[in-house]
Coordinates of C-alpha atoms in Angstrom, one line a residue:
X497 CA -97.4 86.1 -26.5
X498 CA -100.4 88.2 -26.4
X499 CA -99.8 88.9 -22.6
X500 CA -96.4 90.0 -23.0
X501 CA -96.1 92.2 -26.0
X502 CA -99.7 92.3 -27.3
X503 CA -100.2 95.8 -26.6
X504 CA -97.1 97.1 -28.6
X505 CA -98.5 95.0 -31.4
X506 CA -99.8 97.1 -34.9
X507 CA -100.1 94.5 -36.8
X508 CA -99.5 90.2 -37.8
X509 CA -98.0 88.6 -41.2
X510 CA -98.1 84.9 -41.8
X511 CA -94.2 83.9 -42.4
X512 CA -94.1 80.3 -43.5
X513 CA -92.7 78.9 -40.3
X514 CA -92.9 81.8 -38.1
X515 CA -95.4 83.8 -37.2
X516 CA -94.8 87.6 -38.0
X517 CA -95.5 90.6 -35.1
X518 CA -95.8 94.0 -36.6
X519 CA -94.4 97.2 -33.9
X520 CA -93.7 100.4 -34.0
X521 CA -89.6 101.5 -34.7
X522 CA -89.3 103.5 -31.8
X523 CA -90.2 100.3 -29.1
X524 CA -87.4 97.5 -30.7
X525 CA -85.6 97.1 -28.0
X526 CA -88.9 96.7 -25.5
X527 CA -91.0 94.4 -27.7
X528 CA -87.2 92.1 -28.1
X529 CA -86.2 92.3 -24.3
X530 CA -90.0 91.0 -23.1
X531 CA -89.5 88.6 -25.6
X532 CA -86.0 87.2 -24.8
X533 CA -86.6 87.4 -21.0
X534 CA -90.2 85.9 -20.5
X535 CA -90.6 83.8 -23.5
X536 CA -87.3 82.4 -24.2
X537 CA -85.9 84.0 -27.3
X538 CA -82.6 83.6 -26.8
X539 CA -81.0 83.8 -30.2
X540 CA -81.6 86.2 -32.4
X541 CA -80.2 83.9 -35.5
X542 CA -80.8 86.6 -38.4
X543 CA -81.9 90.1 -39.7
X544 CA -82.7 91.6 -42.5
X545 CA -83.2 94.6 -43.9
X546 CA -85.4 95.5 -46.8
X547 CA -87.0 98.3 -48.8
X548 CA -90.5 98.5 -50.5
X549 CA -92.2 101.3 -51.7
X550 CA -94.1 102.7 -49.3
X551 CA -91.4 101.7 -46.1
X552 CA -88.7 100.8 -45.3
X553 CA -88.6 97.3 -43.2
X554 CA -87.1 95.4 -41.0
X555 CA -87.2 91.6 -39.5
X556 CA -85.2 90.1 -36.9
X557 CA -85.6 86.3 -36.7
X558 CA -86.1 84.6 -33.2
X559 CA -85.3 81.2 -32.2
X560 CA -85.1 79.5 -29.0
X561 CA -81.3 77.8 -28.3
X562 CA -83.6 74.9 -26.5
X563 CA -85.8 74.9 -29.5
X564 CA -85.1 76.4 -32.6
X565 CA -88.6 75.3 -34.2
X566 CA -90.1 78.2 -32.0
X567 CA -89.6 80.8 -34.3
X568 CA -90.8 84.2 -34.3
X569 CA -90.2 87.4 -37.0
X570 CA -90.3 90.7 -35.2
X571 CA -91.5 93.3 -38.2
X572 CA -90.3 96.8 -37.8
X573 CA -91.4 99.3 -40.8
X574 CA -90.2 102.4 -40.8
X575 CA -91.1 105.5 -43.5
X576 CA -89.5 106.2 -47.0
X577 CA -88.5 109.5 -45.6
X578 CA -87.3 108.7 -42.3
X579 CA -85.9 105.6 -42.1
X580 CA -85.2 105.5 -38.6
X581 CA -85.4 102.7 -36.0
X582 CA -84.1 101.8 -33.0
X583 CA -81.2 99.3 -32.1
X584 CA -81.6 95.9 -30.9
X585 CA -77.8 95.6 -30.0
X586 CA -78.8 96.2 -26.3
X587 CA -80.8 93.3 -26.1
X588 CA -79.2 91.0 -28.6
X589 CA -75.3 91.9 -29.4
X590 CA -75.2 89.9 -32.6
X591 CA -77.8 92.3 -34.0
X592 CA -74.9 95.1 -34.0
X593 CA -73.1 93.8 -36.6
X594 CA -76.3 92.7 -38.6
X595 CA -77.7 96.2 -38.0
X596 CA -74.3 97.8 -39.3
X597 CA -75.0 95.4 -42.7
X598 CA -78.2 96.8 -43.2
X599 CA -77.6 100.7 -42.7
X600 CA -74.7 99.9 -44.8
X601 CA -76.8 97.9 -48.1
X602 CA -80.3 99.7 -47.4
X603 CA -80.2 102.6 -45.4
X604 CA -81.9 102.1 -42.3
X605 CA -80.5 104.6 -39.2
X606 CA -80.6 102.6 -35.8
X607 CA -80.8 104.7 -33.0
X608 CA -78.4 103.7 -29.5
X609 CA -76.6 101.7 -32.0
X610 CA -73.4 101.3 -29.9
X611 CA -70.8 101.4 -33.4
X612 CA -73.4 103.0 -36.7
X613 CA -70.4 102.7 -39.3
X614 CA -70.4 100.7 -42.6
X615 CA -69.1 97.5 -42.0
X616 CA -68.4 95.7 -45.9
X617 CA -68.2 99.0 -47.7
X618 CA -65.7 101.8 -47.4
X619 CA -66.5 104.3 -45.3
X620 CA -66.6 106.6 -48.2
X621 CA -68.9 105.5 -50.4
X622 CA -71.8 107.3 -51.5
X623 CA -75.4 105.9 -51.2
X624 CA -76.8 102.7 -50.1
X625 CA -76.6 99.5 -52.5
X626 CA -80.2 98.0 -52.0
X627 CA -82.3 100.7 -51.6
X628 CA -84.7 101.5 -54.6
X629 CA -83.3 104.8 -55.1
X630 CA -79.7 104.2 -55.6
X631 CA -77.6 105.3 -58.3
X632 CA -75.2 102.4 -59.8
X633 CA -73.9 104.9 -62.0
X634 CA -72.9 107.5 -59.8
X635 CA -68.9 107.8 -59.4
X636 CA -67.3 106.5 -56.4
X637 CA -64.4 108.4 -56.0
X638 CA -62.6 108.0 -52.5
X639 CA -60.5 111.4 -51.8
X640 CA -57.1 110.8 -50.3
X641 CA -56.7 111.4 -46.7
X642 CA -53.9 111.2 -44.3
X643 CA -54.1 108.2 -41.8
X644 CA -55.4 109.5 -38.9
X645 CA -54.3 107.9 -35.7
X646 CA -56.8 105.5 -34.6
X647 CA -56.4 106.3 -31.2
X648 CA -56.3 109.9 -31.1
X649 CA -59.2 109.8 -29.2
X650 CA -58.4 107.1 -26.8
X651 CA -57.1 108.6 -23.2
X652 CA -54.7 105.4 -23.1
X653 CA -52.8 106.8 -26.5
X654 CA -49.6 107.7 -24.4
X655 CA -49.8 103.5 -23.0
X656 CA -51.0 101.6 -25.9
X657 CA -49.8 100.2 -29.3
X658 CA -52.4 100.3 -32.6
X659 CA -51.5 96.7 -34.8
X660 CA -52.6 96.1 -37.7
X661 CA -52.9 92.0 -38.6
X662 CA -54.3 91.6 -41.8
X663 CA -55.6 92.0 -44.1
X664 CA -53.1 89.2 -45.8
X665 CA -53.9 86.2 -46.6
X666 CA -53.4 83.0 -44.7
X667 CA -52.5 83.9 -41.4
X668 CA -55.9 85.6 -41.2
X669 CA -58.1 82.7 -42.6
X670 CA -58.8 84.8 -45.7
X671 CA -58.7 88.9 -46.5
X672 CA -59.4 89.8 -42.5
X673 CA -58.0 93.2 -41.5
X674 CA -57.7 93.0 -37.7
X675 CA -57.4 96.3 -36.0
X676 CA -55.9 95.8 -32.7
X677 CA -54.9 97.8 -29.8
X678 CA -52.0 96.5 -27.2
X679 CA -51.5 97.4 -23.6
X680 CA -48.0 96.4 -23.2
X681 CA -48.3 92.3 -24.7
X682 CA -51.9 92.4 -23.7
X683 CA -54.5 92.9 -26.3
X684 CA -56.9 96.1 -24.9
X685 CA -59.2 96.0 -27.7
X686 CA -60.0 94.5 -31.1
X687 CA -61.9 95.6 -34.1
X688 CA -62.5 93.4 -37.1
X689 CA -62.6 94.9 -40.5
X690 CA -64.4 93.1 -43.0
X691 CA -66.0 93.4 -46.5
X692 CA -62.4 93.0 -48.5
X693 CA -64.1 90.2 -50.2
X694 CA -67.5 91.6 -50.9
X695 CA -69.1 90.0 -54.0
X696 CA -72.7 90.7 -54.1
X697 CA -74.0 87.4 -54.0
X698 CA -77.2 88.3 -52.5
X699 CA -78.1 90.6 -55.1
X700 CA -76.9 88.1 -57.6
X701 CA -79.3 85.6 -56.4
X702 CA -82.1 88.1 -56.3
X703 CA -81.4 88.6 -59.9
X704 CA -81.7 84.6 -61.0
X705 CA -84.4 82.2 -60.9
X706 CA -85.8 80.4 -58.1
X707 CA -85.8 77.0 -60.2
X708 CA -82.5 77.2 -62.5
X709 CA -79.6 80.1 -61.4
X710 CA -79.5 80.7 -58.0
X711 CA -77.9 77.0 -57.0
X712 CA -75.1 77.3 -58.4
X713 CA -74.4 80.1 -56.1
X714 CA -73.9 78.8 -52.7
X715 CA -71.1 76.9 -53.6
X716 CA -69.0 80.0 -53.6
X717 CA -70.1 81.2 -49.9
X718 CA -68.2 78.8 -47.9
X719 CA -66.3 77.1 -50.8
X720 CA -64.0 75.3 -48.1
X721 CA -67.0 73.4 -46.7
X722 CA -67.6 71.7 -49.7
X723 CA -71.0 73.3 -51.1
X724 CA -73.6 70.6 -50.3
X725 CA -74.4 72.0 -47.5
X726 CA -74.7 75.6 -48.9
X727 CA -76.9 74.3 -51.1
X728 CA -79.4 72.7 -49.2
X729 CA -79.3 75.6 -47.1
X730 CA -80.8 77.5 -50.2
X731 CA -83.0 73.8 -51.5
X732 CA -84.6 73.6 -48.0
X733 CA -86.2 77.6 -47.9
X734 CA -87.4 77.4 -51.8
X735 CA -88.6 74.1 -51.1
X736 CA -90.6 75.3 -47.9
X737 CA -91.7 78.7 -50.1
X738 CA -92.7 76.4 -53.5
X739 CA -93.8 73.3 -51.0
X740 CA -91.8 71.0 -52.5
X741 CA -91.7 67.6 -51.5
X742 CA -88.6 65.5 -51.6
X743 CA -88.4 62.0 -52.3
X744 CA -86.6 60.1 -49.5
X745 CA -84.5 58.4 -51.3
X746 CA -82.9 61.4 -52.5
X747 CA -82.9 62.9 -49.2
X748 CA -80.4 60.2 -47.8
X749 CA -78.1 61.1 -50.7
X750 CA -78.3 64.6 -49.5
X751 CA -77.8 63.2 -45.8
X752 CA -74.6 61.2 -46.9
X753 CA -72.9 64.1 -49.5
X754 CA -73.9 66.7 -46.6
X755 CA -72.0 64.9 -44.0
X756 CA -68.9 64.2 -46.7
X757 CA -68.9 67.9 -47.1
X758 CA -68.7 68.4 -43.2
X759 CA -65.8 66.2 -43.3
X760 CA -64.4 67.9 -45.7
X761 CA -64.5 71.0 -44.0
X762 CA -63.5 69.9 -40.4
X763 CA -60.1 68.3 -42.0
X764 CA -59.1 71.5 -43.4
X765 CA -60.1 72.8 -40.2
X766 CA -57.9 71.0 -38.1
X767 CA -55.3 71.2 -40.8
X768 CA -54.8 74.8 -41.1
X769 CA -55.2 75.2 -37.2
X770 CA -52.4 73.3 -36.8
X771 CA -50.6 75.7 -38.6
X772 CA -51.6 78.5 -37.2
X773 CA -51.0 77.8 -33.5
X774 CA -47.5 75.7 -33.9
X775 CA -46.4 76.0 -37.4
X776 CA -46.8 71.6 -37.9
X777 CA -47.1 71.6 -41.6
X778 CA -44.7 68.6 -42.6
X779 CA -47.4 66.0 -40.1
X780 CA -50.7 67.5 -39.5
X781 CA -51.1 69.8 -42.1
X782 CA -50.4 67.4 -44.6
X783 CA -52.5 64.8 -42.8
X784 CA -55.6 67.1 -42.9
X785 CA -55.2 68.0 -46.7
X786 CA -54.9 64.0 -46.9
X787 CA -58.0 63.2 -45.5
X788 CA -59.8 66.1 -46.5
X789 CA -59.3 64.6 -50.4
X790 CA -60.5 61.2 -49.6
X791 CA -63.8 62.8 -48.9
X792 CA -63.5 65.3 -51.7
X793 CA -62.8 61.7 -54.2
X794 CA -66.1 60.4 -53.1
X795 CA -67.7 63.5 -53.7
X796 CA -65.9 63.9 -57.0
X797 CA -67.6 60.6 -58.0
X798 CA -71.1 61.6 -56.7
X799 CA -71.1 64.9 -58.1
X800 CA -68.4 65.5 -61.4
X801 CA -66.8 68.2 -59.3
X802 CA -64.7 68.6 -56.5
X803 CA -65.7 71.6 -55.4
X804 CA -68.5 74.0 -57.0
X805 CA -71.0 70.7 -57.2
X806 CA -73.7 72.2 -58.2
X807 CA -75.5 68.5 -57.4
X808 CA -78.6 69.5 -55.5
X809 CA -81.8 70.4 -57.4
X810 CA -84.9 71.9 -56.3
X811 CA -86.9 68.3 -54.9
X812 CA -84.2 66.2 -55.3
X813 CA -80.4 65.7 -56.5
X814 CA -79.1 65.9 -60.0
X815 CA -78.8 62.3 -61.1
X816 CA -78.4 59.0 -58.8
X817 CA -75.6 57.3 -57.3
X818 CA -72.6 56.6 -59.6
X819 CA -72.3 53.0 -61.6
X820 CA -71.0 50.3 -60.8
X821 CA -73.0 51.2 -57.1
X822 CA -71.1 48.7 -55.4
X823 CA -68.0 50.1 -56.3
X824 CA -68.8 53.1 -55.3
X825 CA -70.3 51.8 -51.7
X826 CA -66.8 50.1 -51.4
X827 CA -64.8 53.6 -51.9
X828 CA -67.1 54.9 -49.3
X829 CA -66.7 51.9 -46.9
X830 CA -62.4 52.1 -47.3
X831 CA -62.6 55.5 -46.8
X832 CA -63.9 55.2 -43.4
X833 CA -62.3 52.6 -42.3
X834 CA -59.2 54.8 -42.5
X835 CA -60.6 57.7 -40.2
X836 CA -60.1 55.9 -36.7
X837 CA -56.7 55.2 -37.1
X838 CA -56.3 59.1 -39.1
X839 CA -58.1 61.0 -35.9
X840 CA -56.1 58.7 -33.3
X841 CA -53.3 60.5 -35.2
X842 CA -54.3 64.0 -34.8
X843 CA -54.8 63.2 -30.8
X844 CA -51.2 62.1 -31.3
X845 CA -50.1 65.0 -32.7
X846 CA -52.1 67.5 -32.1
X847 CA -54.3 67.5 -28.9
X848 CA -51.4 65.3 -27.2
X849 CA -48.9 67.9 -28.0
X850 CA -47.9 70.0 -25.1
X851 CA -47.3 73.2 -27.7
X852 CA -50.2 73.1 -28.9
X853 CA -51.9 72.5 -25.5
X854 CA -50.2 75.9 -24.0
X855 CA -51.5 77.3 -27.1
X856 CA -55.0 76.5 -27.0
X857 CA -55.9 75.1 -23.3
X858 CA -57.8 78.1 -21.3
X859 CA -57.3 81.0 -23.8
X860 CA -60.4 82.0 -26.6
X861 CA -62.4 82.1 -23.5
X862 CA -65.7 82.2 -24.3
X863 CA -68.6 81.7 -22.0
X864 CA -71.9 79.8 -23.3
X865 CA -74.0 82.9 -22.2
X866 CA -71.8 85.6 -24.1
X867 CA -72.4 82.7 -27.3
X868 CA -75.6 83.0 -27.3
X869 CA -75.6 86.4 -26.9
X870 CA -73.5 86.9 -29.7
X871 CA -75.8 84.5 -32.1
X872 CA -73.0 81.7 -32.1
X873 CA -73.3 78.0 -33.5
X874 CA -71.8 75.2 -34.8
X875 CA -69.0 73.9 -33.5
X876 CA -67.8 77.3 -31.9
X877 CA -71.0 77.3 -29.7
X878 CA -70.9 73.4 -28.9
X879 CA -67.6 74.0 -27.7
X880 CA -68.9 76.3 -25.3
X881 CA -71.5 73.8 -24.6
X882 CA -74.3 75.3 -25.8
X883 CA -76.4 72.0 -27.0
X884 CA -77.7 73.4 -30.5
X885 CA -77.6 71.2 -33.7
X886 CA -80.2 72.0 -36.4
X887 CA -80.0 68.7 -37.6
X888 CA -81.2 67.1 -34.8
X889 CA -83.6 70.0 -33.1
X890 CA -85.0 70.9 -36.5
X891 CA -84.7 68.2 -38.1
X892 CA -84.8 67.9 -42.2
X893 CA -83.0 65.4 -44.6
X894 CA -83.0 62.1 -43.1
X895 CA -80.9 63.0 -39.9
X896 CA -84.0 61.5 -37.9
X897 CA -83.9 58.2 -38.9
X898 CA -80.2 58.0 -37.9
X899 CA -78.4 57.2 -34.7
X900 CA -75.9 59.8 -34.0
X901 CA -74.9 62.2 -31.3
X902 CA -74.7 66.1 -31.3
X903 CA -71.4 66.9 -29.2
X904 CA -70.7 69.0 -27.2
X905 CA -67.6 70.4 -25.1
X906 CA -67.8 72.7 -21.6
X907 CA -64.1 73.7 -22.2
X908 CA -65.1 77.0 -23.9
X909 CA -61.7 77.9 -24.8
X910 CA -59.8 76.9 -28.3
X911 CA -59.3 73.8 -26.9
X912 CA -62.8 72.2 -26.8
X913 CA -63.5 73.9 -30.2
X914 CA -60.7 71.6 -31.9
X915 CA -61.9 68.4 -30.2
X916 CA -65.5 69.2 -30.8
X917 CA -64.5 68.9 -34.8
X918 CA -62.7 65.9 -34.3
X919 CA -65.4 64.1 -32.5
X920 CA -67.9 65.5 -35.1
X921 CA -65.7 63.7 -38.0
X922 CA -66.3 60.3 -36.3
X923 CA -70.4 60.9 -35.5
X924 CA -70.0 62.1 -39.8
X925 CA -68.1 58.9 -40.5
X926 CA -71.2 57.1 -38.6
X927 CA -74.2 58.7 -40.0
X928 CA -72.2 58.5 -44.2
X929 CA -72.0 54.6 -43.2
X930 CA -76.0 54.1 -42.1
X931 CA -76.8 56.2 -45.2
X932 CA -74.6 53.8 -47.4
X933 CA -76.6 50.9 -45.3
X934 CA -79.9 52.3 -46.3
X935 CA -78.9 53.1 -50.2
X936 CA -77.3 49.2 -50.2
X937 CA -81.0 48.0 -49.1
X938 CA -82.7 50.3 -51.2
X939 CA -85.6 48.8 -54.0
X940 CA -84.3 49.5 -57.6
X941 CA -87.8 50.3 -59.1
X942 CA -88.2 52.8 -56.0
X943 CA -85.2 55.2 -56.9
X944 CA -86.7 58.5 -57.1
X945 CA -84.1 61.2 -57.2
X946 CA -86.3 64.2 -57.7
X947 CA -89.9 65.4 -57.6
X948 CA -92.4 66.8 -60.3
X949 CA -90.8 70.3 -60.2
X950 CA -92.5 73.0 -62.6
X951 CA -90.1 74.6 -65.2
X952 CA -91.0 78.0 -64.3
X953 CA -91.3 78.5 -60.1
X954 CA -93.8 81.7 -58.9
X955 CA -94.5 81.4 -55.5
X956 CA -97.4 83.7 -54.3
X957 CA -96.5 87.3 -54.0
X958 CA -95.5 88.4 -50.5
X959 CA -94.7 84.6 -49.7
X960 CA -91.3 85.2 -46.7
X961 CA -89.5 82.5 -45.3
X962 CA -86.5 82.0 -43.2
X963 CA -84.8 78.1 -43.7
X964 CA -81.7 77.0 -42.2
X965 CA -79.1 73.8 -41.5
X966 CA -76.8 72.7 -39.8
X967 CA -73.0 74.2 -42.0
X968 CA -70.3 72.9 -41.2
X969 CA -69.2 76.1 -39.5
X970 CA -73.3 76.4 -37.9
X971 CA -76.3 77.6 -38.8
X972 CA -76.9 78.9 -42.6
X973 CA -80.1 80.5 -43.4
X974 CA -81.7 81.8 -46.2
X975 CA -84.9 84.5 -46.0
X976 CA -86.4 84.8 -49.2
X977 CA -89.7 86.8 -50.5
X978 CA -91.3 86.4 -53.0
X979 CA -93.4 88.8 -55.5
X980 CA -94.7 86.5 -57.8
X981 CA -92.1 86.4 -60.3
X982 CA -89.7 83.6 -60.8
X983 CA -86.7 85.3 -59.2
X984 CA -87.0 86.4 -55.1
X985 CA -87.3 90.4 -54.2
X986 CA -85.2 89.5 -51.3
X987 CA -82.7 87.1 -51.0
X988 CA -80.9 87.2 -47.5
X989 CA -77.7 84.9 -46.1
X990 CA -77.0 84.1 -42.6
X991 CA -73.7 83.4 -42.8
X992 CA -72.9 81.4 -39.7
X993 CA -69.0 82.7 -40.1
X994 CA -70.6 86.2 -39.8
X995 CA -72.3 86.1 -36.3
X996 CA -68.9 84.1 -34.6
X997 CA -66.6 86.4 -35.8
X998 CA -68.4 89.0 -34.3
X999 CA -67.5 87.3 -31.1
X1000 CA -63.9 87.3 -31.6
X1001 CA -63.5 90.7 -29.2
X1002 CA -65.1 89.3 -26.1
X1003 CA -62.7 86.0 -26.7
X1004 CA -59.6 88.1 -27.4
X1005 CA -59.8 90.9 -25.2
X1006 CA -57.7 90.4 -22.2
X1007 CA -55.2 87.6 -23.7
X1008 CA -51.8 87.7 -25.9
X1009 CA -51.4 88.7 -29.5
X1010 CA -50.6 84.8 -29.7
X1011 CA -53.8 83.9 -28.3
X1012 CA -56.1 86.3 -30.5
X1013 CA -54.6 84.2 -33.1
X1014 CA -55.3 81.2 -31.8
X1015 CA -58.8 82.2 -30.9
X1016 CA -59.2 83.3 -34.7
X1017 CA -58.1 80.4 -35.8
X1018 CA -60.3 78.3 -33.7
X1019 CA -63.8 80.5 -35.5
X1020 CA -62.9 78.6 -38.8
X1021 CA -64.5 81.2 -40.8
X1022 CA -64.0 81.4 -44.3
X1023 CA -64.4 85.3 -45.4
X1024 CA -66.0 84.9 -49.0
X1025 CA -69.2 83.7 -46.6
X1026 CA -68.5 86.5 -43.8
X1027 CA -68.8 89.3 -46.4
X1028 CA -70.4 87.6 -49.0

């Protein structure tokens, strides 16, 4: 490390989990490029943007694809009075739209930034949410204009069509406003415009306590994965930041409701996809929803809710199993014995189906190297085959002690996207039934749901971390500092929705107005965790 960028270096932090590199604003994007090209940081998997102060700051969050473990946080302060940095969209194009967030919330100016608008505010608005010197009370009054053409600029104006799509709800997957530009039936360009659901829920949780408010939260980001996961998302950075242990018995429970949640998620994938692409609501559709509440009954009986759980708990999980056990063991055990026969319907209908074949076969192209460039995971990188699972190459819970498979599909087109799901259903079905396995065996008098938790969490001032897993949509991370009081300074989401949307231009540019939505369809992203 030294060798490489030790010379551009002004300063080191210790980030639980990554070590923290300190350089100047104005040599971003020579400090990131050594970094990716000659020691393997390949995915820039977050940044954010904060204020103190004396500075402005900010940190972008390297991984390895190969080996997300090997993380690094690249520090770049910049003054009160100039908050000026440059871009690291040149070296890693996810960090355009994560850049655009932060000039839009804190204020920071990013140099060669190929596109420096707001991105989940108007383009009006006055001032900048999370820096220290905004003014909540100041009006926001947005003067009427006339619509400009959006391609009065463009020298194809006198060739090309400007369609809206969006932002109604569902054909877009949630309030989406699509701005696209046609070339004849070919789509020349797309833009997509985000922020219609903005809700603040970052500054919410920087406004609640580490120990008590904040979980209920991140059941609202991706509410159609079913929560679990969002919360241990959240569970697994305070836990690193308060170094809390968690029991093991209670971190199979996690395992098992995390993995209900993902299928959960995956059926209401497929469902609504279905939809999308060939209009099959009276079969598929209604065979997704179908399936999708079997797993939201056994979570119903695990948690009291079906879908703002609120189950997990800082070192543990709210209260054991449900009584009578072995009924509730048997629910679990009927309800995968159904999925075979349910996913060898879907192949039936749905991947067999030559409609939905000329749909989906060949068109979302989307290679594995503009993935990673574009900070993609889950099941929209896998299908790509890009070999990344959090749960197995970072492991946490009690994924480890399991035998499953991480799959993966070289299609990298709509296609291998839908069938990655579906085989990620059956490898869920198989780690929920080991869990059930262990919890059957499990001693009575060693049932430990939670750790010795304080009351009242203050983790040491300045303490940053950066904690993710495996969503059902990809990776979902939380940076959090802390400044000695019981709610965070900075709380930070890394919505996994967020960075593959951003690739939906590189898959869509080039194909039909059909196959954009197809390839939208295909990102599963859920818009109250895009904007947040």
């Amino acid at each position: 490390m030294d060798g490489l960028v030790g010379e551009y270096v002004l300063d080191r932090e210790e980030h639980l989990n990554a070590p923290g590199i300190v350089v100047r604003p104005d040599e971003v994007q020579t400090v990131l490029s050594h970094l990716k090209r000659e020691a393997g940081y390949d995915h820039c998997s977050c940044v954010t943007a904060q204020q103190y102060e004396d500075r402005y700051e900010t940190i972008y969050h390297l991984k390895q694809y190969d080996d997300p473990t090997d993380e690094l946080s690249v520090v770049v302060p910049t003054s009160v009075d100039d908050p000026w940095s440059e871009s690291a969209a040149p070296v890693y194009e996810t960090a355009n739209w994560h850049e655009r967030e932060a000039f839009d919330l804190v204020g920071i100016d990013y140099g060669d930034h190929p596109d420096p608008r707001r991105i989940l505010l108007p383009r009006t608005w006055q001032g900048h949410p999370l820096s220290l010197d905004y003014d909540q009370d100041q009006p926001q009054v947005v003067p009427l204009e006339e619509h400009a053409n959006p391609l009065r600029d463009d020298e194809r104006e006198q060739d090309t069509l400007f369609l809206n799509i969006g932002p109604h709800h569902p054909s877009t997957h949630g309030v989406l406003h699509v701005k696209t530009v046609l070339d004849g039936e070919t789509v020349a360009d797309v833009d997509p415009d985000i922020g219609f659901i903005h809700r603040c829920e970052e500054q919410m949780c920087q406004n609640g306590s580490y120990r008590h408010q904040i979980m209920p939260y991140p059941d609202r980001w991706d509410w159609a994965s079913a929560g679990l996961l969002n919360e241990w998302a959240y569970a697994r950075a305070a836990e690193d930041m308060a170094d809390i242990e968690v029991p093991e018995y209670a971190q199979v429970i996690r395992t098992m409701g995390a993995e209900l949640c993902r299928i959960a998620s995956h059926m209401l994938a497929i469902a609504t996809y279905a939809l999308d692409v060939f209009g099959e609501f009276t079969a598929v559709f209604q065979y997704g929803i179908r399936d999708r509440e079997k797993a939201l009954g056994l979570l119903e009986q695990l948690t009291g809710q079906r879908m703002m759980f609120n189950y997990f708990r800082l070192g543990g999980v709210a209260w054991d199993l449900p009584d009578p056990r072995e009924a509730f063991f048997a629910d679990v055990r009927e309800t995968l014995a159904t999925l075979p026969p349910a996913l060898e319907e879907y192949h039936d209908l749905l991947t067999s189906n030559e409609i939905f074949q000329l749909r989906c076969v060949d068109t979302g192209h989307l290679d594995p190297e503009v993935a990673r460039e574009y900070g993609c995971t889950g099941p929209v990188a896998r299908g790509s085959g890009v070999d990344y699972d959090l749960r197995r190459d970072d492991p946490y819970g009690y994924y480890d002690e399991l035998d499953w498979e991480v799959v993966t599909r070289d299609g990298c087109d709509n296609f291998a996207r839908v069938l990655v799901r579906l085989q990620e259903v059956e490898e869920s079905a198989k780690i929920i039934e080991q869990c059930v396995d262990v919890l059957e065996a499990w001693p009575e008098e060693d049932r430990t749901i939670q750790s010795n938790v304080p009351r009242t969490l203050k983790p040491e001032a300045d303490t940053e971390v950066y904690r993710a897993v495996e969503g059902a949509k990809g990776e979902l991370g939380i940076y959090m500092r802390s400044d000695g009081t019981d709610e965070p300074a900075r709380f930070k989401i890394r919505s996994p929705c967020f960075s593959n949307l951003s690739a939906l231009p590189a898959m869509a540019e080039g194909e039909y107005v059909p196959d954009l939505v197809a390839s939208l369809g295909s990102l599963d992203t859920i818009m109250g965790e895009v904007d947040r």
